[in-house]
Short mmCIF file of C-alpha atoms and ligand atoms in Angstrom, two decimals:
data_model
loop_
_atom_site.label_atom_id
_atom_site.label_comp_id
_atom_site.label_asym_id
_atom_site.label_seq_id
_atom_site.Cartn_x
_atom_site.Cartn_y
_atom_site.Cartn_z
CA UNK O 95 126.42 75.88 136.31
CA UNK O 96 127.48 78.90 134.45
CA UNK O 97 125.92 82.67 135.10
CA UNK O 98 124.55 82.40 131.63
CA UNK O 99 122.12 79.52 132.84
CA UNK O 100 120.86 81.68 136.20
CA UNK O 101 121.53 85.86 135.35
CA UNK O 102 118.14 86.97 135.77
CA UNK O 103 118.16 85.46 139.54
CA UNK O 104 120.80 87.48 140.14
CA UNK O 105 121.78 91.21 140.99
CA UNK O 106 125.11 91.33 140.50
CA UNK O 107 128.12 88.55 140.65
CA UNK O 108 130.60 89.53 144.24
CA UNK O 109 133.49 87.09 143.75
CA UNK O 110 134.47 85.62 140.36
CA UNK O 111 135.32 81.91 140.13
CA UNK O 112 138.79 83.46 139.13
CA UNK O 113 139.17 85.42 142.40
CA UNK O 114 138.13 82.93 145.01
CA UNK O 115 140.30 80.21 143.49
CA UNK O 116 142.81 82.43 143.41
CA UNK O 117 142.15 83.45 147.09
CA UNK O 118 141.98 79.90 147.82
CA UNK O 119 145.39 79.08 146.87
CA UNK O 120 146.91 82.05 148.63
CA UNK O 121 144.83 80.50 151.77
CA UNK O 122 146.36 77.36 151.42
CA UNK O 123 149.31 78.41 150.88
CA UNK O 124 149.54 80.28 154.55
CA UNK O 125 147.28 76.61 155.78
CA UNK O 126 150.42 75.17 155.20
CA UNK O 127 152.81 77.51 156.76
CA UNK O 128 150.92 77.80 159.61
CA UNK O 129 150.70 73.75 160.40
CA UNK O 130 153.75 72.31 159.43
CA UNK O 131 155.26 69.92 161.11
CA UNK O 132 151.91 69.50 162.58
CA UNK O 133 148.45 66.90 162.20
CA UNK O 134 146.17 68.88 160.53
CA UNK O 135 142.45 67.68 160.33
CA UNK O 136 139.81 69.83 158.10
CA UNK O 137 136.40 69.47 159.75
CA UNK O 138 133.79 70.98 156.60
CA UNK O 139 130.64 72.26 157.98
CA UNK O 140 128.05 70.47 155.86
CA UNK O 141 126.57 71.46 153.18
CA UNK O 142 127.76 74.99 152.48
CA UNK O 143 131.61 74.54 153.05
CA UNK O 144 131.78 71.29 150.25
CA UNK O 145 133.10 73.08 147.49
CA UNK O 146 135.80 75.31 150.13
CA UNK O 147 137.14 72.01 151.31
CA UNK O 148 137.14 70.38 147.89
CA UNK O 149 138.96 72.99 146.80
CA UNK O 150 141.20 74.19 150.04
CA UNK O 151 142.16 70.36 150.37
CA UNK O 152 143.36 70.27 146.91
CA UNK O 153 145.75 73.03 146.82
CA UNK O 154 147.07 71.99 150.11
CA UNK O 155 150.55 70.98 149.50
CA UNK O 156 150.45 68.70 152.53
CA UNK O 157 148.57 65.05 153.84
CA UNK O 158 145.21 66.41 155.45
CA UNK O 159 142.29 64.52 157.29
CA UNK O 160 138.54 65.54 156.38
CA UNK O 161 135.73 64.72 158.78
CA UNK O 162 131.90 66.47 158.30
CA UNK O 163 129.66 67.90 160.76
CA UNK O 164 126.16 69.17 160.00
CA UNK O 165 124.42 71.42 162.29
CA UNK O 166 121.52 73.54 162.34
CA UNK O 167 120.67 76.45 164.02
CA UNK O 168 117.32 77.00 165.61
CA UNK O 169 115.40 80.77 164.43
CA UNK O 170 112.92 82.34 163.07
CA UNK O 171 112.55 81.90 159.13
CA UNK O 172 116.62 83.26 157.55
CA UNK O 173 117.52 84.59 160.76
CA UNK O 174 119.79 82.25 162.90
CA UNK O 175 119.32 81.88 166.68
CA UNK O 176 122.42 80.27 168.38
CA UNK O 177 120.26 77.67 169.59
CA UNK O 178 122.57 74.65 167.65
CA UNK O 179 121.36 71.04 166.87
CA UNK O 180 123.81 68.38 165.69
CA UNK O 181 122.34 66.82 162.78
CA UNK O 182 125.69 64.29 162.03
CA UNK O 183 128.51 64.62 164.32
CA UNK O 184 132.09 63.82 163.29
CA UNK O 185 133.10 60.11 163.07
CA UNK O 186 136.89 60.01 164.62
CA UNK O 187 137.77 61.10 168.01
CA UNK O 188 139.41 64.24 168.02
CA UNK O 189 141.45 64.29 171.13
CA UNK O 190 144.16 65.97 170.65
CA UNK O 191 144.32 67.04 166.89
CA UNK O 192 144.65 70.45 165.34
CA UNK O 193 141.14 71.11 163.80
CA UNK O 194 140.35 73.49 161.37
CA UNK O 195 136.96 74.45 160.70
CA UNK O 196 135.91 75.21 157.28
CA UNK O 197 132.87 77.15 157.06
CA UNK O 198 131.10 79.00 153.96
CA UNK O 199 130.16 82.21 155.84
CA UNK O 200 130.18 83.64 158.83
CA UNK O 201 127.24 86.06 159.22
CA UNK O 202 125.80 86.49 163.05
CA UNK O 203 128.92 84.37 163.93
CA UNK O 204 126.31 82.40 166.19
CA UNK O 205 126.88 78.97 164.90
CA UNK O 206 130.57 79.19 164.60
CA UNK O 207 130.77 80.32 167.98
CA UNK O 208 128.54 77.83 169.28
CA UNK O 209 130.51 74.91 167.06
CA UNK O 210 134.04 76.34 167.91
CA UNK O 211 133.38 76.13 171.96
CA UNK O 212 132.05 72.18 170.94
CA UNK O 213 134.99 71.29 169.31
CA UNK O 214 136.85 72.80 172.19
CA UNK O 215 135.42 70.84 174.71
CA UNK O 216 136.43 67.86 173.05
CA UNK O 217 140.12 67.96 174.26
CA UNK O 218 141.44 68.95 170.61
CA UNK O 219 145.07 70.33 170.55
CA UNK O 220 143.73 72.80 168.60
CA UNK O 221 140.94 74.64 166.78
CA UNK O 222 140.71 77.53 164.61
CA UNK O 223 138.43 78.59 161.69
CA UNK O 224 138.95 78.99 157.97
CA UNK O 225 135.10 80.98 156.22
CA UNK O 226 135.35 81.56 152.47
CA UNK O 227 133.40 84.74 153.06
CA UNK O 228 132.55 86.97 156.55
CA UNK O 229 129.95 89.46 156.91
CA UNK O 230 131.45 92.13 159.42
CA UNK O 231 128.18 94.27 159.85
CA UNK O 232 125.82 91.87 160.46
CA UNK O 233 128.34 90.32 163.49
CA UNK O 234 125.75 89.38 166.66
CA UNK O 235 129.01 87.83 168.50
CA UNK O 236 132.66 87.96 168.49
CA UNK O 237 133.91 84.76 166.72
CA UNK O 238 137.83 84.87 166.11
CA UNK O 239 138.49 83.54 162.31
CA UNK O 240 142.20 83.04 161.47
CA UNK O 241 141.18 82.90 157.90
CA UNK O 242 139.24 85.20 155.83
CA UNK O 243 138.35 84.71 152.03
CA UNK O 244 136.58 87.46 151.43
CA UNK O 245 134.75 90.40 153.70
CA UNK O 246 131.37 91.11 151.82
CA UNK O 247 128.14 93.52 152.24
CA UNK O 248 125.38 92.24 154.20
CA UNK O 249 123.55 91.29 151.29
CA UNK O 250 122.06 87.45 150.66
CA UNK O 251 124.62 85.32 148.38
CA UNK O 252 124.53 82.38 146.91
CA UNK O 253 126.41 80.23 145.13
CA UNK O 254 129.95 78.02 146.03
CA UNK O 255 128.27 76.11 148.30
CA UNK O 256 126.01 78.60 149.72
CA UNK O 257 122.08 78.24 148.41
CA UNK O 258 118.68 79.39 148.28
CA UNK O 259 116.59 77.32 149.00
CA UNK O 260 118.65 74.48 148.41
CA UNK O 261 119.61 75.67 144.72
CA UNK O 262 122.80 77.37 143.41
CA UNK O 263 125.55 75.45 145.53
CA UNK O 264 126.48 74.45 142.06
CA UNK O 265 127.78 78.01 140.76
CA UNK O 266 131.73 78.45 141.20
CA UNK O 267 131.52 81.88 141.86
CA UNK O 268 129.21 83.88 144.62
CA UNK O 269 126.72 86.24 143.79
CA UNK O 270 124.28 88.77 145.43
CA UNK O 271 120.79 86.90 144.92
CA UNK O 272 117.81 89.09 143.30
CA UNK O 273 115.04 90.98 145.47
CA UNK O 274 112.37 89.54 143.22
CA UNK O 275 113.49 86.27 144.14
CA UNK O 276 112.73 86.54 147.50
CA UNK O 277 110.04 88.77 147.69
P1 IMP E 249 125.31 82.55 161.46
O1 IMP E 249 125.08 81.70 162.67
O2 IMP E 249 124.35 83.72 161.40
O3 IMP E 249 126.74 83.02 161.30
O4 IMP E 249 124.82 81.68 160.24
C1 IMP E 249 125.65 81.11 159.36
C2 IMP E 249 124.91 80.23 158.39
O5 IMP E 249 123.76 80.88 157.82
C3 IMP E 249 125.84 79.93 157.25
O6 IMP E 249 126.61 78.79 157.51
C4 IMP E 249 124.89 79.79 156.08
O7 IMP E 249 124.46 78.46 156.00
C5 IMP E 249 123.73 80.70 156.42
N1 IMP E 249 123.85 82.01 155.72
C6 IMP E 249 124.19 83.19 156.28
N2 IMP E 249 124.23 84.17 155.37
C7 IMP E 249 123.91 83.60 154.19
C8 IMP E 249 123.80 84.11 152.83
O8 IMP E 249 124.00 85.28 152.51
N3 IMP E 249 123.46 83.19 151.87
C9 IMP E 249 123.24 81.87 152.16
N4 IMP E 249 123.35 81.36 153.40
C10 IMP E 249 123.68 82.21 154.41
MG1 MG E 250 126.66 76.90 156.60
#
Protein backbone atom coordinates (compact mmCIF):
# COMPACT_ATOMS: atom_id res chain seq x y z
CA UNK A 1 0.00 0.00 0.00
CA UNK A 2 1.33 3.31 -1.00
CA UNK A 3 1.28 6.64 1.44
CA UNK A 4 -1.06 8.10 -1.08
CA UNK A 5 -3.80 5.42 -0.06
CA UNK A 6 -3.28 6.13 4.05
CA UNK A 7 -1.63 10.09 4.45
CA UNK A 8 -4.23 11.46 6.52
CA UNK A 9 -3.56 8.51 9.23
CA UNK A 10 -0.38 9.62 9.38
CA UNK A 11 1.90 12.42 10.98
CA UNK A 12 4.81 12.18 9.29
CA UNK A 13 6.72 9.16 7.30
CA UNK A 14 10.32 8.09 9.72
CA UNK A 15 12.04 5.66 7.34
CA UNK A 16 11.47 5.62 3.56
CA UNK A 17 11.03 2.28 1.79
CA UNK A 18 14.35 3.51 0.08
CA UNK A 19 16.26 3.81 3.39
CA UNK A 20 15.33 0.66 5.20
CA UNK A 21 16.00 -1.48 2.13
CA UNK A 22 18.93 0.11 1.82
CA UNK A 23 19.74 -0.43 5.56
CA UNK A 24 18.70 -3.88 5.07
CA UNK A 25 21.26 -4.76 2.63
CA UNK A 26 24.07 -3.11 4.54
CA UNK A 27 22.64 -5.49 7.52
CA UNK A 28 22.95 -8.38 5.57
CA UNK A 29 25.78 -7.70 4.29
CA UNK A 30 27.65 -7.64 7.97
CA UNK A 31 24.84 -11.06 8.68
CA UNK A 32 27.06 -12.61 6.46
CA UNK A 33 30.41 -11.58 7.65
CA UNK A 34 29.62 -12.22 10.93
CA UNK A 35 28.42 -16.12 10.33
CA UNK A 36 30.44 -17.50 7.81
CA UNK A 37 31.57 -20.58 7.85
CA UNK A 38 28.84 -21.04 10.29
CA UNK A 39 24.80 -22.62 10.45
CA UNK A 40 22.86 -19.77 10.59
CA UNK A 41 19.06 -20.14 11.48
CA UNK A 42 16.68 -16.85 11.33
CA UNK A 43 13.97 -17.31 13.97
CA UNK A 44 11.15 -14.20 12.81
CA UNK A 45 9.10 -13.13 15.66
CA UNK A 46 5.58 -13.40 14.26
CA UNK A 47 3.76 -11.13 12.89
CA UNK A 48 5.71 -7.89 13.00
CA UNK A 49 9.23 -9.16 11.82
CA UNK A 50 7.55 -10.89 8.27
CA UNK A 51 8.48 -8.34 5.99
CA UNK A 52 12.38 -7.92 7.94
CA UNK A 53 12.93 -11.58 7.31
CA UNK A 54 11.42 -11.58 3.84
CA UNK A 55 13.55 -9.10 3.06
CA UNK A 56 16.90 -9.77 5.35
CA UNK A 57 16.69 -13.48 3.97
CA UNK A 58 16.71 -12.28 0.51
CA UNK A 59 19.70 -10.18 0.41
CA UNK A 60 21.55 -12.72 2.36
CA UNK A 61 24.20 -13.94 0.13
CA UNK A 62 24.30 -17.24 2.00
CA UNK A 63 21.87 -20.74 2.63
CA UNK A 64 19.72 -19.65 5.79
CA UNK A 65 17.05 -21.64 7.88
CA UNK A 66 13.70 -19.73 8.93
CA UNK A 67 11.61 -21.01 11.80
CA UNK A 68 8.54 -18.63 13.49
CA UNK A 69 7.69 -18.03 16.95
CA UNK A 70 4.70 -16.00 18.11
CA UNK A 71 4.49 -14.69 21.52
CA UNK A 72 2.53 -12.34 23.41
CA UNK A 73 3.15 -10.33 26.16
CA UNK A 74 0.76 -9.96 29.03
CA UNK A 75 -0.16 -5.79 30.04
CA UNK A 76 -2.32 -3.41 30.38
CA UNK A 77 -3.95 -2.07 27.00
CA UNK A 78 -0.32 -0.85 24.51
CA UNK A 79 1.86 -1.18 27.35
CA UNK A 80 3.81 -4.54 27.50
CA UNK A 81 4.40 -6.40 30.79
CA UNK A 82 7.20 -9.07 30.49
CA UNK A 83 4.81 -11.54 31.50
CA UNK A 84 5.39 -13.79 27.91
CA UNK A 85 2.96 -16.47 26.51
CA UNK A 86 4.01 -18.73 23.65
CA UNK A 87 1.33 -18.65 21.21
CA UNK A 88 3.37 -21.13 18.40
CA UNK A 89 6.70 -22.27 19.35
CA UNK A 90 9.38 -23.14 16.79
CA UNK A 91 9.08 -26.51 14.96
CA UNK A 92 12.94 -27.88 14.76
CA UNK A 93 15.07 -28.50 17.68
CA UNK A 94 17.52 -25.97 18.11
CA UNK A 95 20.30 -27.59 19.98
CA UNK A 96 23.13 -26.33 19.06
CA UNK A 97 22.49 -23.81 16.14
CA UNK A 98 23.38 -20.16 15.83
CA UNK A 99 19.96 -18.35 16.12
CA UNK A 100 19.26 -15.07 15.15
CA UNK A 101 16.29 -13.37 16.23
CA UNK A 102 14.57 -11.07 13.98
CA UNK A 103 12.35 -8.75 15.63
CA UNK A 104 10.40 -5.50 14.30
CA UNK A 105 11.10 -3.29 17.36
CA UNK A 106 12.44 -3.29 20.38
CA UNK A 107 10.64 -0.81 22.70
CA UNK A 108 10.61 -1.82 26.68
CA UNK A 109 13.03 -4.60 25.49
CA UNK A 110 10.73 -6.88 27.79
CA UNK A 111 9.81 -9.48 25.31
CA UNK A 112 13.13 -9.76 23.67
CA UNK A 113 14.65 -10.23 26.87
CA UNK A 114 12.25 -12.63 28.02
CA UNK A 115 12.48 -14.61 24.37
CA UNK A 116 16.36 -14.28 24.18
CA UNK A 117 16.90 -16.07 27.84
CA UNK A 118 14.18 -18.94 26.16
CA UNK A 119 16.09 -19.52 23.32
CA UNK A 120 19.08 -19.71 25.54
CA UNK A 121 17.93 -22.29 27.62
CA UNK A 122 17.43 -24.40 24.79
CA UNK A 123 21.16 -25.44 24.41
CA UNK A 124 21.58 -23.22 21.10
CA UNK A 125 25.27 -22.56 20.08
CA UNK A 126 24.24 -19.31 19.77
CA UNK A 127 21.74 -16.45 19.93
CA UNK A 128 21.79 -12.91 19.13
CA UNK A 129 19.19 -10.35 17.89
CA UNK A 130 18.68 -8.50 14.64
CA UNK A 131 15.30 -5.35 15.33
CA UNK A 132 14.59 -3.28 12.21
CA UNK A 133 13.99 -0.38 14.56
CA UNK A 134 14.94 0.26 18.62
CA UNK A 135 13.45 2.75 20.79
CA UNK A 136 16.38 3.81 23.25
CA UNK A 137 14.20 6.07 25.62
CA UNK A 138 11.51 4.06 26.27
CA UNK A 139 14.21 0.98 27.35
CA UNK A 140 12.51 -0.77 30.76
CA UNK A 141 15.53 -3.47 30.53
CA UNK A 142 18.87 -3.95 29.13
CA UNK A 143 18.49 -6.26 26.05
CA UNK A 144 21.89 -6.54 24.01
CA UNK A 145 20.95 -6.22 20.06
CA UNK A 146 23.91 -6.91 17.71
CA UNK A 147 21.88 -5.35 15.01
CA UNK A 148 20.22 -2.11 14.77
CA UNK A 149 18.15 -0.78 11.71
CA UNK A 150 17.22 2.21 12.82
CA UNK A 151 17.14 4.16 16.47
CA UNK A 152 13.75 6.15 16.43
CA UNK A 153 11.69 8.64 18.87
CA UNK A 154 9.38 7.12 21.21
CA UNK A 155 6.57 7.82 19.12
CA UNK A 156 3.85 4.91 17.87
CA UNK A 157 4.84 3.56 14.21
CA UNK A 158 3.42 1.59 12.00
CA UNK A 159 3.93 0.13 9.01
CA UNK A 160 6.72 -2.81 7.64
CA UNK A 161 5.28 -5.19 9.60
CA UNK A 162 4.42 -3.22 12.55
CA UNK A 163 0.37 -2.33 12.85
CA UNK A 164 -2.39 -0.70 14.46
CA UNK A 165 -4.70 -2.49 15.21
CA UNK A 166 -3.89 -5.12 12.94
CA UNK A 167 -3.74 -2.64 9.81
CA UNK A 168 -0.73 -1.10 8.00
CA UNK A 169 1.80 -4.16 8.09
CA UNK A 170 1.31 -3.73 4.42
CA UNK A 171 3.20 -0.22 3.98
CA UNK A 172 7.04 -0.66 2.95
CA UNK A 173 8.09 2.14 4.75
CA UNK A 174 7.44 3.13 8.69
CA UNK A 175 5.67 5.99 9.76
CA UNK A 176 4.73 7.95 12.98
CA UNK A 177 0.85 7.07 13.28
CA UNK A 178 -1.65 10.20 13.81
CA UNK A 179 -2.94 11.42 17.38
CA UNK A 180 -6.46 11.53 16.03
CA UNK A 181 -6.19 8.05 15.28
CA UNK A 182 -5.79 6.98 18.54
CA UNK A 183 -7.48 9.33 20.52
P1 LIG B 1 8.47 -4.57 24.19
O1 LIG B 1 8.36 -5.80 25.03
O2 LIG B 1 7.95 -3.35 24.91
O3 LIG B 1 9.86 -4.32 23.64
O4 LIG B 1 7.41 -4.75 23.05
C1 LIG B 1 7.72 -5.02 21.78
C2 LIG B 1 6.50 -5.26 20.95
O5 LIG B 1 5.49 -4.25 21.13
C3 LIG B 1 6.91 -5.20 19.50
O6 LIG B 1 7.33 -6.45 19.04
C4 LIG B 1 5.66 -4.67 18.83
O7 LIG B 1 4.83 -5.75 18.48
C5 LIG B 1 4.99 -3.82 19.88
N1 LIG B 1 5.30 -2.38 19.67
C6 LIG B 1 6.13 -1.62 20.41
N2 LIG B 1 6.20 -0.36 19.95
C7 LIG B 1 5.38 -0.32 18.87
C8 LIG B 1 5.04 0.73 17.93
O8 LIG B 1 5.49 1.88 17.97
N3 LIG B 1 4.17 0.37 16.93
C9 LIG B 1 3.65 -0.89 16.82
N4 LIG B 1 3.95 -1.88 17.66
C10 LIG B 1 4.81 -1.61 18.69
MG1 LIG C 1 6.52 -7.76 17.61
Amino acid sequence: MDLAAISGDIERVIVTEEALQARIKELAAQVDKDYEGKDLLLVGVLKGAVMAVADLSRALQRHVEMDWMAVSSYGSGTKSSGVVRILKDLDRDITGRNVLIVEDIVDSGLTLSWLKSNLESRGVGSVEILSILRKPEAAKVHVDVKYVGFEIPPDFVIGYGLDFDEKYRNLPFIAVLAKHMYS
